[in-house]
CSV table of C-alpha atoms in Angstrom, one decimal:
chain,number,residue,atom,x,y,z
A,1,UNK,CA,0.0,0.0,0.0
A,2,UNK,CA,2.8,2.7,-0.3
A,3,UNK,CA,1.0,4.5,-3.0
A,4,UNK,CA,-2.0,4.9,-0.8
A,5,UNK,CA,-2.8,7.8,1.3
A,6,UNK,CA,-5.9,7.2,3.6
A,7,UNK,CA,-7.8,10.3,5.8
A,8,UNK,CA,-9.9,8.2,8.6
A,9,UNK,CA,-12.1,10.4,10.0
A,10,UNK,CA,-12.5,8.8,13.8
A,11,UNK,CA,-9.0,7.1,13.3
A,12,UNK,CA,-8.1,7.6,16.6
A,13,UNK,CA,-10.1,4.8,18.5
A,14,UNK,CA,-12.3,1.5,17.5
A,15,UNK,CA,-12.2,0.4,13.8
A,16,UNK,CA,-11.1,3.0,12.4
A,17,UNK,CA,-7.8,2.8,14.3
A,18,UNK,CA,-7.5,-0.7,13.5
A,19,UNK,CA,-8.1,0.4,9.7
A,20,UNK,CA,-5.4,2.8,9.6
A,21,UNK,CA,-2.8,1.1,12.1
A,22,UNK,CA,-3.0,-2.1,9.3
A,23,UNK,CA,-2.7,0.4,6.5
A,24,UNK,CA,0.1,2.0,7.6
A,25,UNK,CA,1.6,-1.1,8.4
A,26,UNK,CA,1.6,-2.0,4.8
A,27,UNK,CA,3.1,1.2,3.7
A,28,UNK,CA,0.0,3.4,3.4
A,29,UNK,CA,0.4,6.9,4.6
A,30,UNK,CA,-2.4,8.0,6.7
A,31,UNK,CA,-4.2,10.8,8.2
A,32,UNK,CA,-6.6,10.6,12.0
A,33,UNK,CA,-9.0,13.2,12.8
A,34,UNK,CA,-10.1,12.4,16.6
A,35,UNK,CA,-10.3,14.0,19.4
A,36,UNK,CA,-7.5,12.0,21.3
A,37,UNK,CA,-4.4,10.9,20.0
A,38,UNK,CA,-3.8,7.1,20.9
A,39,UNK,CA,-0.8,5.9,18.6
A,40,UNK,CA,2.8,6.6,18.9
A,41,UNK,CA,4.3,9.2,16.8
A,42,UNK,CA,5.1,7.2,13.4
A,43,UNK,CA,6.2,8.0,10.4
A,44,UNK,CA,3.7,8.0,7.9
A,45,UNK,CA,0.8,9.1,10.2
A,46,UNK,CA,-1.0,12.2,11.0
A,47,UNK,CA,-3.0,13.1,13.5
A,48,UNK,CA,-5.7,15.9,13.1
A,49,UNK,CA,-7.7,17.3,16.6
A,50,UNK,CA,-11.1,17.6,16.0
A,51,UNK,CA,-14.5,17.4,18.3
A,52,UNK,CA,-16.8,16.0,15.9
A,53,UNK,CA,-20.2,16.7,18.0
A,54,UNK,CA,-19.6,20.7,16.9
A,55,UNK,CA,-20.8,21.1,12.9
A,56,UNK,CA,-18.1,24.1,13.4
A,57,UNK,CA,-15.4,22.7,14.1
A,58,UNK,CA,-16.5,19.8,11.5
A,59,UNK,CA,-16.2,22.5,8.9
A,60,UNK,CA,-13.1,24.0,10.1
A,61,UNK,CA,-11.2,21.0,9.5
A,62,UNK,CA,-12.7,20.1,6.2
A,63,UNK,CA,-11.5,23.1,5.4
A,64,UNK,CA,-7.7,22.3,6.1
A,65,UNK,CA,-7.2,18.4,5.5
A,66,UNK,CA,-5.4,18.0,3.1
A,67,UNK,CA,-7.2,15.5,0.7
A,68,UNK,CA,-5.8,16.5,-2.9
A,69,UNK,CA,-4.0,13.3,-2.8
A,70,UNK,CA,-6.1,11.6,-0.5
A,71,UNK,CA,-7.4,8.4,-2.2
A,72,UNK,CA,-9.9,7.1,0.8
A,73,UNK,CA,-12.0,9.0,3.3
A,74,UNK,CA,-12.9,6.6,5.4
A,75,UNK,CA,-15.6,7.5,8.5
A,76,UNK,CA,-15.6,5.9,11.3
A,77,UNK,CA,-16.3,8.2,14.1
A,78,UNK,CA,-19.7,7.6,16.2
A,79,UNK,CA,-21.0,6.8,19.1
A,80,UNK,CA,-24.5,5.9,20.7
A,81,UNK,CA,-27.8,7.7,21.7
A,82,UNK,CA,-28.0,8.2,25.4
A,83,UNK,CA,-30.7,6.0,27.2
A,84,UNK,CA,-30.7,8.8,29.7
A,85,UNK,CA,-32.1,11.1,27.7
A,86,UNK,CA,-32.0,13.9,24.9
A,87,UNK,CA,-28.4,14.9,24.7
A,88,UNK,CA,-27.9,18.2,23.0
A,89,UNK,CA,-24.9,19.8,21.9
A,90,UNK,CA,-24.4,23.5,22.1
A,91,UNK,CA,-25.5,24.0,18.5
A,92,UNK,CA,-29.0,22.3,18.6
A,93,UNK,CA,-28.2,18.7,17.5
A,94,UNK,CA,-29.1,15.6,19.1
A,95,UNK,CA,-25.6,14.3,20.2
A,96,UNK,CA,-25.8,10.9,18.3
A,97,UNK,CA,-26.6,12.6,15.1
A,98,UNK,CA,-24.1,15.1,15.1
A,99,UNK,CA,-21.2,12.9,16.2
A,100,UNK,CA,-22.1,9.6,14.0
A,101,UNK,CA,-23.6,11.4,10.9
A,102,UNK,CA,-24.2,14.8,10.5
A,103,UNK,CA,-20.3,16.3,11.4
A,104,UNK,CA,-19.4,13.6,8.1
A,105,UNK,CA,-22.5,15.4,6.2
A,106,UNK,CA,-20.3,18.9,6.5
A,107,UNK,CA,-17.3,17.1,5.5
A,108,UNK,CA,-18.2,15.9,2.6
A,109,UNK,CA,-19.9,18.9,1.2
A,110,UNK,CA,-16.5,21.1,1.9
A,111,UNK,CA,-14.0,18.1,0.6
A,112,UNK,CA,-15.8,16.3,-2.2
A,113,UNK,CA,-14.5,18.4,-4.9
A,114,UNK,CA,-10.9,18.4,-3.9
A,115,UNK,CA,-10.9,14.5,-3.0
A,116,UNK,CA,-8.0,13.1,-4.3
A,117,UNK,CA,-7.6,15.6,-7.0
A,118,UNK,CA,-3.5,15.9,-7.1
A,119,UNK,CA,-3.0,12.1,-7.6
A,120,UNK,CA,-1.3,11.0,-11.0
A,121,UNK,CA,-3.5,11.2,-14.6
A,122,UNK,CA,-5.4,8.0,-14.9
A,123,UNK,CA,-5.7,6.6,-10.8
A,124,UNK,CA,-9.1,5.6,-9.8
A,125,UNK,CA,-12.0,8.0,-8.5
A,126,UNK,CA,-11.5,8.9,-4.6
A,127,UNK,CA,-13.5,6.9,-2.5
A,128,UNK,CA,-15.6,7.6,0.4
A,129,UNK,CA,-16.6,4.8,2.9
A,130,UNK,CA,-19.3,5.4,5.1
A,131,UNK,CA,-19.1,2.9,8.4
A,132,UNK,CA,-22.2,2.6,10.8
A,133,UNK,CA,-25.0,0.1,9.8
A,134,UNK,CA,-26.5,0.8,6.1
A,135,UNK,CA,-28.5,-1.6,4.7
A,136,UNK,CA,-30.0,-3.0,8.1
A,137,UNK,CA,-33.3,-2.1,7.3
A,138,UNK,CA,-33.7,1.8,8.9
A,139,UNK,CA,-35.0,4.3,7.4
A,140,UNK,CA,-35.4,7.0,10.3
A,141,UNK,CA,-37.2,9.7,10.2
A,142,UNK,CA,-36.8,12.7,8.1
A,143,UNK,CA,-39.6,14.7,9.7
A,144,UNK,CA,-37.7,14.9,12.7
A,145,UNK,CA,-34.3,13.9,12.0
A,146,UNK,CA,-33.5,15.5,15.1
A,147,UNK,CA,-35.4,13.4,18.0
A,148,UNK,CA,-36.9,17.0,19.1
A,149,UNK,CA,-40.6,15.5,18.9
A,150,UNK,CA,-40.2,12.3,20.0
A,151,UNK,CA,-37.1,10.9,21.3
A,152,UNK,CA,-36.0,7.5,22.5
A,153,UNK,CA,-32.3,5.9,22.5
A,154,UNK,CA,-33.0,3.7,19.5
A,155,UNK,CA,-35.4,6.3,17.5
A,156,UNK,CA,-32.5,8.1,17.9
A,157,UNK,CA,-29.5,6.1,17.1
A,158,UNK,CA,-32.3,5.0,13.7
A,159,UNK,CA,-31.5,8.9,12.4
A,160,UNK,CA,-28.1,8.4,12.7
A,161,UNK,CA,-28.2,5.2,10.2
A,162,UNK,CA,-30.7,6.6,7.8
A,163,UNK,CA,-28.0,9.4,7.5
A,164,UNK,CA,-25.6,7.0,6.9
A,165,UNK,CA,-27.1,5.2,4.1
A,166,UNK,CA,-28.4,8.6,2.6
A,167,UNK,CA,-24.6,9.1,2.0
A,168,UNK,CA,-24.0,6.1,0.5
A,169,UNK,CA,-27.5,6.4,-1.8
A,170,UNK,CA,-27.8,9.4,-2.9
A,171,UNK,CA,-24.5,11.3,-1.9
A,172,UNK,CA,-23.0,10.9,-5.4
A,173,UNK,CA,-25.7,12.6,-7.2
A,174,UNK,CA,-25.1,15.7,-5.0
A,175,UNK,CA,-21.8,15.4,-4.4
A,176,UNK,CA,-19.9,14.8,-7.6
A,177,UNK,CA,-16.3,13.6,-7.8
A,178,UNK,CA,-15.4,10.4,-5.2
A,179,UNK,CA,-17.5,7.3,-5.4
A,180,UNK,CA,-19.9,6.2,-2.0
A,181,UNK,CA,-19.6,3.3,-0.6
A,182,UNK,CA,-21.2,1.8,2.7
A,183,UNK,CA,-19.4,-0.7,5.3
A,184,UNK,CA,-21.8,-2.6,7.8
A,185,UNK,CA,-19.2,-3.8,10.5
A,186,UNK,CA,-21.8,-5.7,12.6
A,187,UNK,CA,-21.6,-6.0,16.2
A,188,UNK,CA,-17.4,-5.6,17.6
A,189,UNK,CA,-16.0,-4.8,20.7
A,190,UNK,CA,-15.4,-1.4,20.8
A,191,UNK,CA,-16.3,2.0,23.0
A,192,UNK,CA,-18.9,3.0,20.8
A,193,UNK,CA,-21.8,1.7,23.1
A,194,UNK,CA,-20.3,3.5,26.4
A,195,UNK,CA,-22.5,6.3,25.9
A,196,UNK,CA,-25.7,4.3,26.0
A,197,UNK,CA,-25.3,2.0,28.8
A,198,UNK,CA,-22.6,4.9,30.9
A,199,UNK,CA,-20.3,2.3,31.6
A,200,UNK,CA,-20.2,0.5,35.0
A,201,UNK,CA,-20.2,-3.4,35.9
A,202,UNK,CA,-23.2,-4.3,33.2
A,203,UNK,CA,-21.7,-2.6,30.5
A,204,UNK,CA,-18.0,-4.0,30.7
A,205,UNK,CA,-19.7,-7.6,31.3
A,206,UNK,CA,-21.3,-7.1,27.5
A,207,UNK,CA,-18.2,-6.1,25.8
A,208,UNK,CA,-16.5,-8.9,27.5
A,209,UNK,CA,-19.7,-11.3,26.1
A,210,UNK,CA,-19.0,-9.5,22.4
A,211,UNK,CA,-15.4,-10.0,22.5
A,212,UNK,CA,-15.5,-13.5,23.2
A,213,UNK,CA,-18.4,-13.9,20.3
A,214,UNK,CA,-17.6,-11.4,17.7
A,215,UNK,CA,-15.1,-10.4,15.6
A,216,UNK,CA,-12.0,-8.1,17.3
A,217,UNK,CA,-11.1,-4.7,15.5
A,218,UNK,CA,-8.0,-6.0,14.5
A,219,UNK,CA,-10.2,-9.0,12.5
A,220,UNK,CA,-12.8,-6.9,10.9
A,221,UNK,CA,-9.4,-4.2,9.4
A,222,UNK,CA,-7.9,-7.3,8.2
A,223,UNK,CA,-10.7,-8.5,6.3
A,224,UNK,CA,-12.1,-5.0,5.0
A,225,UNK,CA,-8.6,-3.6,4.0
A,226,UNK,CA,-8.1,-5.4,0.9
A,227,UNK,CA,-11.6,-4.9,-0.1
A,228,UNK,CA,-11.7,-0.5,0.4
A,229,UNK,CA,-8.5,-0.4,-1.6
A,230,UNK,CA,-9.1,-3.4,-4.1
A,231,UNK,CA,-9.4,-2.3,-7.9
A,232,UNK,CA,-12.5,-4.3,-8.0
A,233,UNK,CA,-14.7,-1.5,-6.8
A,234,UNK,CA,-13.7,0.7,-10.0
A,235,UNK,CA,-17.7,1.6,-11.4
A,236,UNK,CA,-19.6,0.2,-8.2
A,237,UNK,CA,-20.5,3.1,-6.2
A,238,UNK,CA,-23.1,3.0,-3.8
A,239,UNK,CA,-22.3,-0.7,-3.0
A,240,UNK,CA,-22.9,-1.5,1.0
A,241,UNK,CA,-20.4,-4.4,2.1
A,242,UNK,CA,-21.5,-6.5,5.5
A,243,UNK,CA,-18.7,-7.3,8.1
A,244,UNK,CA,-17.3,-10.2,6.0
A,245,UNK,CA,-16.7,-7.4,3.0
A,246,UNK,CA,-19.8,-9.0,1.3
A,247,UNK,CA,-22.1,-6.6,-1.1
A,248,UNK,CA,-25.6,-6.2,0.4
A,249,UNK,CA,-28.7,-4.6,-0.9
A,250,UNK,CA,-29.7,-1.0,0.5
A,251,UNK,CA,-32.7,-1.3,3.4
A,252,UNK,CA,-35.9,-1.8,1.6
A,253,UNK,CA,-37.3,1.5,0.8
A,254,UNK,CA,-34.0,3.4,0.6
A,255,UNK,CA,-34.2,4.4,-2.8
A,256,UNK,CA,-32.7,7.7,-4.6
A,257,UNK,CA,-35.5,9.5,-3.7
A,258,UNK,CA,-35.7,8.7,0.2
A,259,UNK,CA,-32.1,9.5,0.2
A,260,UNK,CA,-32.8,12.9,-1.4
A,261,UNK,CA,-35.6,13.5,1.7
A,262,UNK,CA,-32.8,12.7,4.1
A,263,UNK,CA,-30.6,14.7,2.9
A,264,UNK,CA,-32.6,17.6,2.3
A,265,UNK,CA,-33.8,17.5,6.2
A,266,UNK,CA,-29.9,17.0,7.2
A,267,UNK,CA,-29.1,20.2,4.8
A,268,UNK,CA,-31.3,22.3,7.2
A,269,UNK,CA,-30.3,20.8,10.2
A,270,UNK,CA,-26.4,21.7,9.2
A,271,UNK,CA,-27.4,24.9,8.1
A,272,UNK,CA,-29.3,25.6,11.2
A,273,UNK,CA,-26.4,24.2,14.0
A,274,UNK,CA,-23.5,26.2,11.6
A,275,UNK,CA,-25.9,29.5,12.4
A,276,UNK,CA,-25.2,28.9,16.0
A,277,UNK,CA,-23.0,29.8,18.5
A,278,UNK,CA,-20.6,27.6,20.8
A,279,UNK,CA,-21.3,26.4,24.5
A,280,UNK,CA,-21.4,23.3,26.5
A,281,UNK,CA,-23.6,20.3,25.9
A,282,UNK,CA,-27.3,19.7,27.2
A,283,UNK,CA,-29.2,17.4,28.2
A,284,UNK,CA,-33.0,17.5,28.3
């Protein structure tokens, strides 16, 4: 992989660490955006700070990756909806739905058109993975994206995934250049579920139960690597791949035109949180 260059956008922790420390084993240079840096300084890797819940700082550091010769953006960065209740960050946005979808929503619309742009004449279209769980069958609801009418953990999380797939449907219509693709992961152990269940004796007892029956990060990198950076996805955008890098079919119902509805709600939503000012999180 030494002619690859990979930004993972929630590199830092979870899969997408795993992605990018097997990538960079095999030569890839690679870029992180996170909050926290986790790896060793290495040559060959980046790290870029970022809170993902603000659609600000989202859009600041759009702005200044530098994916000219980027040849993946790969997002992995989410978490869960709290069972607690409505979590709010300071610019409006259900936390779930800014961290897992809609900070990648103001990313895309800022990089798109400079994706991979400086590599040589004749390398294959930029490529945008979109982790969460596409294809599983959610289609959310675009009426209120946002949980402020009705709200529950899993109503919530539901947005988050519609999002998703949205991306990987209908992003390549609006957002010309890089071809969407979807990754489905399935259930692995990793600290994405600590902000639904708050952590404590139940929680760690689960992960322990999903290590033991799932795969680990490190298995799930080593199996999707070759397939996000094979040649054989040349002229299959829009293909979901489950957590054994096999194509799936879209959720039933998720066609071009839901994706536009979803889209069209998270355009307002973006436009509404970038219109706001900065303080600390809520919870209602």
């Amino acid at each position: 992989m030494s002619n690859q260059r990979l930004v993972i956008v929630g590199g830092t922790n979870g899969l997408g660490q795993a992605i990018g420390r097997q990538a960079l084993a095999q030569g890839a240079e690679v870029t992180v955006v996170g909050r926290t840096f986790r790896d060793r300084p290495t040559p060959g890797l980046r790290f870029v700070a970022a809170d993902l819940s603000s659609m600000r700082e989202a859009a600041r550091v759009a702005d200044e990756l530098p994916v000219e010769p980027a040849d993946i953006l790969l997002f992995t960065n989410g978490i869960f909806a709290s069972r607690d209740g409505r979590e709010q960050t300071p610019e409006g946005i259900e936390r779930d739905l800014a961290v897992s979808y809609l900070s990648r929503l103001a990313v895309v619309q800022r990089v798109h058109a400079r994706l991979g742009v400086a590599r040589p004449a004749g390398a294959p279209r930029a490529r945008v993975f979109v982790m969460g769980a596409p294809g599983t069958g959610q289609l959310g609801e675009p009426g209120d994206l946002n949980s402020e009418r009705d709200y529950s953990a899993m109503r919530a999380h539901s947005n988050t995934i519609a999002g998703n797939e949205a991306l990987v449907v209908g992003a390549a219509e609006r957002f010309p250049g890089p071809a969407f693709f979807g990754l489905s992961p399935g259930v692995v152990k990793t600290g994405i579920r600590s902000n639904m269940f708050s952590g404590g004796a139940g929680y760690r007892a689960m992960e322990g139960l999903i290590g033991l029956l799932f795969p680990s990060p490190e298995g799930y990198a080593r199996r999707i690597l070759p397939v996000i950076t094979g040649p054989e996805l040349e002229g299959r955008g829009g293909t979901i791949f489950d957590r054994k890098g096999r194509p799936k079919a879209a959720s039933k119902g998720f066609d071009a035109a839901y994706a536009a509805r979803v889209l069209d709600a998270s355009d307002e939503l973006l436009t509404r949180a970038l219109a706001k000012g900065s303080s600390r999180p809520e919870v209602s």
